[in-house]
Amino acid sequence: MSISAATVDRGFWRRLVPPTPMSRRLATQSILFSTGEGAFNTGSAVFLTQVVGMSASKVGLALTIVNVAEFLLAYPAGRLVDRLGPKRVWAATTWGRAACFLALPFVGSFEQYLTVGLFFAVFGSAGHSSYQAYVVDVLPRKERVETQAYLYSALNLGFTLGAVVGGIALATGSLDVIRWSPWFAALLMAVNGFWITRLPAAPHDLRVRSGEARVRPSGPGPLRNRGWILVTFCLGVLWTNQTLLNVVIPLWLVEATDAPHVLLAWLFGTNTVLCIFLPAYTSKGVRDLRDAMRYVWISTAFFVVSCLITMVTHSTVGLVTVLLVWLGHVTVTGAELFVSGASWSVQAELMDPQRRGEYQGVGDVSRALGSMWAPALFTFLAMEWGADGWLVIAGIVVAASALMGPSLGMATRFRDRHFPLDQQPVVAAADAAGGAAGAAAAGEVTGPAAP
């Protein structure tokens, strides 16, 4: 029996569409968010230097301060999410970001931008924790990893659309257009906030409304869960594939190879396309923590291969260099795709259902500790040590993967010791409510229809 090409094509394209009404609504939210963010980020360098009037060094200082503030706020933001409910905080912080974008055209100095940037940090920390807590809380367990893969694709699609909008604004050559371009992001954020309010309440939101969430959860919190801290730290190290992707390989291409600089556009274009179309496929094999560990090693293998391929391009010439640099970028994209699936499984399986916001906050801090040093260290190793430096970079990630196994064991034992007796019934209730929310979304449209 043969299968026609048309049938295969229909199956391929259908697979790219989120399979449930709830996942489609969440994907629409992801596109709204990332289109607005992407539109501003594309022209942010021009906005900050030529509109606001800051020097490049002051831009770097301001962004560093904002990043440190967001890092410091991650844990208290997570606790706030648990207290108030993820959906409420998520919507409020989204509108807060809209207000920040509305304020940007009126910013005219370093101090003013830093003030707005610190508000971005507050809303960013609480928004990220509430988003992650809501997604895990509202979905049935069997749908969590698959749905987050679709959301990852939707985010990348939105960033691509935003880059097109931002590119059009830059192409006008008008600083007035650039000055007022943040209002496009503000509009999408405002719509996004409304869209979030129309999503079903997650089980934790319902408990907050009943007053139950004001009772302090029993048992130890995430700061005493050393396994969780180590697991998320190791994931932070594994996510340094983004440093390789966005910083080290581009610098290596410019400084250490004879590849044309225009190749950078093709590299990032390839990464974007792969991250739009492949997550729904690469995440299919993740069903439990054992699969997550397998994905960790697959991601590590891609990372190491990328290092080995890229380091030899210092000695190649012409088309060979171009092909090898491109292949190095493709393989590090493979590392990104597979560690994504592992990360989503860890979030779904190892967070206390009554403390998801707090767990997310602690996870954000430990992941940052696992990766914030990478741009400086990896750049130094690659550019100053050459081939030896690339081997050390690969070795760091292999070491993190080796530590991941026993760390997962510690986190699993902690979960089995402290969650099952008084938390496992909550998991079951949450899953049932999540399934009910998805069914309600399928049978009754409570918000605006997806485009």
PDB file of N, CA, C and O in Angstrom, residues 154-197:
ATOM      1  N   ALA A 154       5.709  28.445  18.650  1.00  0.00           N
ATOM      2  CA  ALA A 154       4.929  29.675  18.489  1.00  0.00           C
ATOM      3  C   ALA A 154       5.734  30.897  18.886  1.00  0.00           C
ATOM      4  O   ALA A 154       5.658  31.945  18.227  1.00  0.00           O
ATOM      5  N   LEU A 155       6.527  30.781  19.944  1.00  0.00           N
ATOM      6  CA  LEU A 155       7.380  31.902  20.354  1.00  0.00           C
ATOM      7  C   LEU A 155       8.367  32.261  19.252  1.00  0.00           C
ATOM      8  O   LEU A 155       8.562  33.442  18.930  1.00  0.00           O
ATOM      9  N   ASN A 156       8.990  31.259  18.668  1.00  0.00           N
ATOM     10  CA  ASN A 156       9.953  31.524  17.599  1.00  0.00           C
ATOM     11  C   ASN A 156       9.275  32.112  16.367  1.00  0.00           C
ATOM     12  O   ASN A 156       9.821  33.005  15.708  1.00  0.00           O
ATOM     13  N   LEU A 157       8.067  31.642  16.063  1.00  0.00           N
ATOM     14  CA  LEU A 157       7.324  32.220  14.953  1.00  0.00           C
ATOM     15  C   LEU A 157       7.010  33.689  15.224  1.00  0.00           C
ATOM     16  O   LEU A 157       7.163  34.559  14.354  1.00  0.00           O
ATOM     17  N   GLY A 158       6.587  33.982  16.444  1.00  0.00           N
ATOM     18  CA  GLY A 158       6.288  35.361  16.800  1.00  0.00           C
ATOM     19  C   GLY A 158       7.502  36.260  16.743  1.00  0.00           C
ATOM     20  O   GLY A 158       7.429  37.397  16.248  1.00  0.00           O
ATOM     21  N   PHE A 159       8.629  35.767  17.239  1.00  0.00           N
ATOM     22  CA  PHE A 159       9.855  36.571  17.164  1.00  0.00           C
ATOM     23  C   PHE A 159      10.242  36.850  15.707  1.00  0.00           C
ATOM     24  O   PHE A 159      10.737  37.929  15.382  1.00  0.00           O
ATOM     25  N   THR A 160       9.994  35.883  14.837  1.00  0.00           N
ATOM     26  CA  THR A 160      10.277  36.083  13.417  1.00  0.00           C
ATOM     27  C   THR A 160       9.360  37.153  12.829  1.00  0.00           C
ATOM     28  O   THR A 160       9.815  38.058  12.112  1.00  0.00           O
ATOM     29  N   LEU A 161       8.065  37.063  13.134  1.00  0.00           N
ATOM     30  CA  LEU A 161       7.132  38.085  12.661  1.00  0.00           C
ATOM     31  C   LEU A 161       7.497  39.457  13.219  1.00  0.00           C
ATOM     32  O   LEU A 161       7.446  40.471  12.516  1.00  0.00           O
ATOM     33  N   GLY A 162       7.876  39.491  14.493  1.00  0.00           N
ATOM     34  CA  GLY A 162       8.285  40.749  15.101  1.00  0.00           C
ATOM     35  C   GLY A 162       9.524  41.325  14.453  1.00  0.00           C
ATOM     36  O   GLY A 162       9.646  42.547  14.274  1.00  0.00           O
ATOM     37  N   ALA A 163      10.470  40.445  14.090  1.00  0.00           N
ATOM     38  CA  ALA A 163      11.686  40.908  13.416  1.00  0.00           C
ATOM     39  C   ALA A 163      11.354  41.538  12.069  1.00  0.00           C
ATOM     40  O   ALA A 163      11.984  42.532  11.665  1.00  0.00           O
ATOM     41  N   VAL A 164      10.358  40.987  11.371  1.00  0.00           N
ATOM     42  CA  VAL A 164       9.935  41.577  10.099  1.00  0.00           C
ATOM     43  C   VAL A 164       9.372  42.982  10.325  1.00  0.00           C
ATOM     44  O   VAL A 164       9.714  43.936   9.615  1.00  0.00           O
ATOM     45  N   VAL A 165       8.511  43.114  11.335  1.00  0.00           N
ATOM     46  CA  VAL A 165       7.931  44.428  11.641  1.00  0.00           C
ATOM     47  C   VAL A 165       9.023  45.409  12.041  1.00  0.00           C
ATOM     48  O   VAL A 165       9.058  46.562  11.578  1.00  0.00           O
ATOM     49  N   GLY A 166       9.929  44.957  12.915  1.00  0.00           N
ATOM     50  CA  GLY A 166      11.030  45.817  13.329  1.00  0.00           C
ATOM     51  C   GLY A 166      11.932  46.189  12.164  1.00  0.00           C
ATOM     52  O   GLY A 166      12.421  47.325  12.077  1.00  0.00           O
ATOM     53  N   GLY A 167      12.141  45.244  11.258  1.00  0.00           N
ATOM     54  CA  GLY A 167      12.962  45.531  10.079  1.00  0.00           C
ATOM     55  C   GLY A 167      12.326  46.579   9.185  1.00  0.00           C
ATOM     56  O   GLY A 167      13.018  47.438   8.624  1.00  0.00           O
ATOM     57  N   ILE A 168      10.987  46.536   9.058  1.00  0.00           N
ATOM     58  CA  ILE A 168      10.292  47.545   8.259  1.00  0.00           C
ATOM     59  C   ILE A 168      10.467  48.925   8.889  1.00  0.00           C
ATOM     60  O   ILE A 168      10.706  49.923   8.201  1.00  0.00           O
ATOM     61  N   ALA A 169      10.354  48.985  10.224  1.00  0.00           N
ATOM     62  CA  ALA A 169      10.547  50.264  10.910  1.00  0.00           C
ATOM     63  C   ALA A 169      11.960  50.798  10.692  1.00  0.00           C
ATOM     64  O   ALA A 169      12.158  51.989  10.432  1.00  0.00           O
ATOM     65  N   LEU A 170      12.944  49.922  10.768  1.00  0.00           N
ATOM     66  CA  LEU A 170      14.335  50.346  10.539  1.00  0.00           C
ATOM     67  C   LEU A 170      14.545  50.787   9.096  1.00  0.00           C
ATOM     68  O   LEU A 170      15.300  51.726   8.823  1.00  0.00           O
ATOM     69  N   ALA A 171      13.866  50.111   8.169  1.00  0.00           N
ATOM     70  CA  ALA A 171      14.058  50.414   6.750  1.00  0.00           C
ATOM     71  C   ALA A 171      13.553  51.807   6.385  1.00  0.00           C
ATOM     72  O   ALA A 171      13.997  52.382   5.383  1.00  0.00           O
ATOM     73  N   THR A 172      12.661  52.363   7.179  1.00  0.00           N
ATOM     74  CA  THR A 172      12.180  53.719   6.880  1.00  0.00           C
ATOM     75  C   THR A 172      13.271  54.761   7.077  1.00  0.00           C
ATOM     76  O   THR A 172      13.200  55.849   6.497  1.00  0.00           O
ATOM     77  N   GLY A 173      14.261  54.416   7.915  1.00  0.00           N
ATOM     78  CA  GLY A 173      15.337  55.368   8.183  1.00  0.00           C
ATOM     79  C   GLY A 173      14.910  56.553   9.015  1.00  0.00           C
ATOM     80  O   GLY A 173      15.665  57.526   9.156  1.00  0.00           O
ATOM     81  N   SER A 174      13.715  56.523   9.578  1.00  0.00           N
ATOM     82  CA  SER A 174      13.180  57.651  10.336  1.00  0.00           C
ATOM     83  C   SER A 174      13.307  57.386  11.832  1.00  0.00           C
ATOM     84  O   SER A 174      12.784  56.383  12.339  1.00  0.00           O
ATOM     85  N   LEU A 175      13.964  58.296  12.543  1.00  0.00           N
ATOM     86  CA  LEU A 175      14.067  58.148  13.992  1.00  0.00           C
ATOM     87  C   LEU A 175      12.721  58.357  14.672  1.00  0.00           C
ATOM     88  O   LEU A 175      12.487  57.827  15.762  1.00  0.00           O
ATOM     89  N   ASP A 176      11.834  59.114  14.049  1.00  0.00           N
ATOM     90  CA  ASP A 176      10.493  59.274  14.616  1.00  0.00           C
ATOM     91  C   ASP A 176       9.743  57.945  14.612  1.00  0.00           C
ATOM     92  O   ASP A 176       9.039  57.605  15.574  1.00  0.00           O
ATOM     93  N   VAL A 177       9.870  57.196  13.520  1.00  0.00           N
ATOM     94  CA  VAL A 177       9.234  55.878  13.459  1.00  0.00           C
ATOM     95  C   VAL A 177       9.822  54.966  14.533  1.00  0.00           C
ATOM     96  O   VAL A 177       9.093  54.247  15.235  1.00  0.00           O
ATOM     97  N   ILE A 178      11.147  54.985  14.678  1.00  0.00           N
ATOM     98  CA  ILE A 178      11.804  54.159  15.691  1.00  0.00           C
ATOM     99  C   ILE A 178      11.370  54.590  17.087  1.00  0.00           C
ATOM    100  O   ILE A 178      11.130  53.751  17.972  1.00  0.00           O
ATOM    101  N   ARG A 179      11.245  55.902  17.314  1.00  0.00           N
ATOM    102  CA  ARG A 179      10.855  56.399  18.640  1.00  0.00           C
ATOM    103  C   ARG A 179       9.486  55.859  19.062  1.00  0.00           C
ATOM    104  O   ARG A 179       9.291  55.471  20.222  1.00  0.00           O
ATOM    105  N   TRP A 180       8.537  55.839  18.141  1.00  0.00           N
ATOM    106  CA  TRP A 180       7.186  55.435  18.497  1.00  0.00           C
ATOM    107  C   TRP A 180       6.891  53.962  18.247  1.00  0.00           C
ATOM    108  O   TRP A 180       5.799  53.479  18.536  1.00  0.00           O
ATOM    109  N   SER A 181       7.888  53.225  17.760  1.00  0.00           N
ATOM    110  CA  SER A 181       7.678  51.796  17.498  1.00  0.00           C
ATOM    111  C   SER A 181       7.355  50.984  18.753  1.00  0.00           C
ATOM    112  O   SER A 181       6.655  49.966  18.653  1.00  0.00           O
ATOM    113  N   PRO A 182       7.836  51.376  19.965  1.00  0.00           N
ATOM    114  CA  PRO A 182       7.422  50.604  21.142  1.00  0.00           C
ATOM    115  C   PRO A 182       5.912  50.558  21.361  1.00  0.00           C
ATOM    116  O   PRO A 182       5.412  49.656  22.042  1.00  0.00           O
ATOM    117  N   TRP A 183       5.177  51.516  20.783  1.00  0.00           N
ATOM    118  CA  TRP A 183       3.731  51.487  20.967  1.00  0.00           C
ATOM    119  C   TRP A 183       3.085  50.322  20.236  1.00  0.00           C
ATOM    120  O   TRP A 183       2.006  49.862  20.622  1.00  0.00           O
ATOM    121  N   PHE A 184       3.738  49.820  19.179  1.00  0.00           N
ATOM    122  CA  PHE A 184       3.246  48.595  18.538  1.00  0.00           C
ATOM    123  C   PHE A 184       3.337  47.431  19.512  1.00  0.00           C
ATOM    124  O   PHE A 184       2.388  46.639  19.663  1.00  0.00           O
ATOM    125  N   ALA A 185       4.487  47.331  20.213  1.00  0.00           N
ATOM    126  CA  ALA A 185       4.643  46.280  21.225  1.00  0.00           C
ATOM    127  C   ALA A 185       3.646  46.474  22.352  1.00  0.00           C
ATOM    128  O   ALA A 185       3.069  45.500  22.871  1.00  0.00           O
ATOM    129  N   ALA A 186       3.404  47.729  22.759  1.00  0.00           N
ATOM    130  CA  ALA A 186       2.443  48.002  23.830  1.00  0.00           C
ATOM    131  C   ALA A 186       1.041  47.537  23.439  1.00  0.00           C
ATOM    132  O   ALA A 186       0.313  46.956  24.262  1.00  0.00           O
ATOM    133  N   LEU A 187       0.655  47.790  22.189  1.00  0.00           N
ATOM    134  CA  LEU A 187      -0.661  47.364  21.724  1.00  0.00           C
ATOM    135  C   LEU A 187      -0.813  45.853  21.804  1.00  0.00           C
ATOM    136  O   LEU A 187      -1.825  45.334  22.307  1.00  0.00           O
ATOM    137  N   LEU A 188       0.207  45.124  21.312  1.00  0.00           N
ATOM    138  CA  LEU A 188       0.125  43.666  21.348  1.00  0.00           C
ATOM    139  C   LEU A 188       0.137  43.142  22.779  1.00  0.00           C
ATOM    140  O   LEU A 188      -0.525  42.148  23.099  1.00  0.00           O
ATOM    141  N   MET A 189       0.895  43.802  23.679  1.00  0.00           N
ATOM    142  CA  MET A 189       0.905  43.385  25.078  1.00  0.00           C
ATOM    143  C   MET A 189      -0.456  43.603  25.730  1.00  0.00           C
ATOM    144  O   MET A 189      -0.923  42.784  26.531  1.00  0.00           O
ATOM    145  N   ALA A 190      -1.102  44.717  25.401  1.00  0.00           N
ATOM    146  CA  ALA A 190      -2.425  44.977  25.964  1.00  0.00           C
ATOM    147  C   ALA A 190      -3.429  43.928  25.488  1.00  0.00           C
ATOM    148  O   ALA A 190      -4.227  43.405  26.282  1.00  0.00           O
ATOM    149  N   VAL A 191      -3.413  43.622  24.191  1.00  0.00           N
ATOM    150  CA  VAL A 191      -4.285  42.574  23.657  1.00  0.00           C
ATOM    151  C   VAL A 191      -3.952  41.231  24.300  1.00  0.00           C
ATOM    152  O   VAL A 191      -4.839  40.442  24.653  1.00  0.00           O
ATOM    153  N   ASN A 192      -2.662  40.978  24.470  1.00  0.00           N
ATOM    154  CA  ASN A 192      -2.202  39.741  25.083  1.00  0.00           C
ATOM    155  C   ASN A 192      -2.735  39.614  26.511  1.00  0.00           C
ATOM    156  O   ASN A 192      -3.197  38.546  26.934  1.00  0.00           O
ATOM    157  N   GLY A 193      -2.675  40.717  27.283  1.00  0.00           N
ATOM    158  CA  GLY A 193      -3.198  40.688  28.645  1.00  0.00           C
ATOM    159  C   GLY A 193      -4.680  40.357  28.668  1.00  0.00           C
ATOM    160  O   GLY A 193      -5.154  39.573  29.513  1.00  0.00           O
ATOM    161  N   PHE A 194      -5.453  40.947  27.742  1.00  0.00           N
ATOM    162  CA  PHE A 194      -6.882  40.631  27.657  1.00  0.00           C
ATOM    163  C   PHE A 194      -7.084  39.164  27.305  1.00  0.00           C
ATOM    164  O   PHE A 194      -7.949  38.487  27.867  1.00  0.00           O
ATOM    165  N   TRP A 195      -6.285  38.667  26.361  1.00  0.00           N
ATOM    166  CA  TRP A 195      -6.391  37.263  25.947  1.00  0.00           C
ATOM    167  C   TRP A 195      -6.160  36.338  27.144  1.00  0.00           C
ATOM    168  O   TRP A 195      -6.871  35.345  27.324  1.00  0.00           O
ATOM    169  N   ILE A 196      -5.177  36.682  27.980  1.00  0.00           N
ATOM    170  CA  ILE A 196      -4.867  35.862  29.154  1.00  0.00           C
ATOM    171  C   ILE A 196      -6.057  35.822  30.110  1.00  0.00           C
ATOM    172  O   ILE A 196      -6.388  34.773  30.679  1.00  0.00           O
ATOM    173  N   THR A 197      -6.732  36.964  30.288  1.00  0.00           N
ATOM    174  CA  THR A 197      -7.879  36.976  31.206  1.00  0.00           C
ATOM    175  C   THR A 197      -9.012  36.090  30.720  1.00  0.00           C
ATOM    176  O   THR A 197      -9.840  35.655  31.523  1.00  0.00           O
TER     177      THR A 197
END
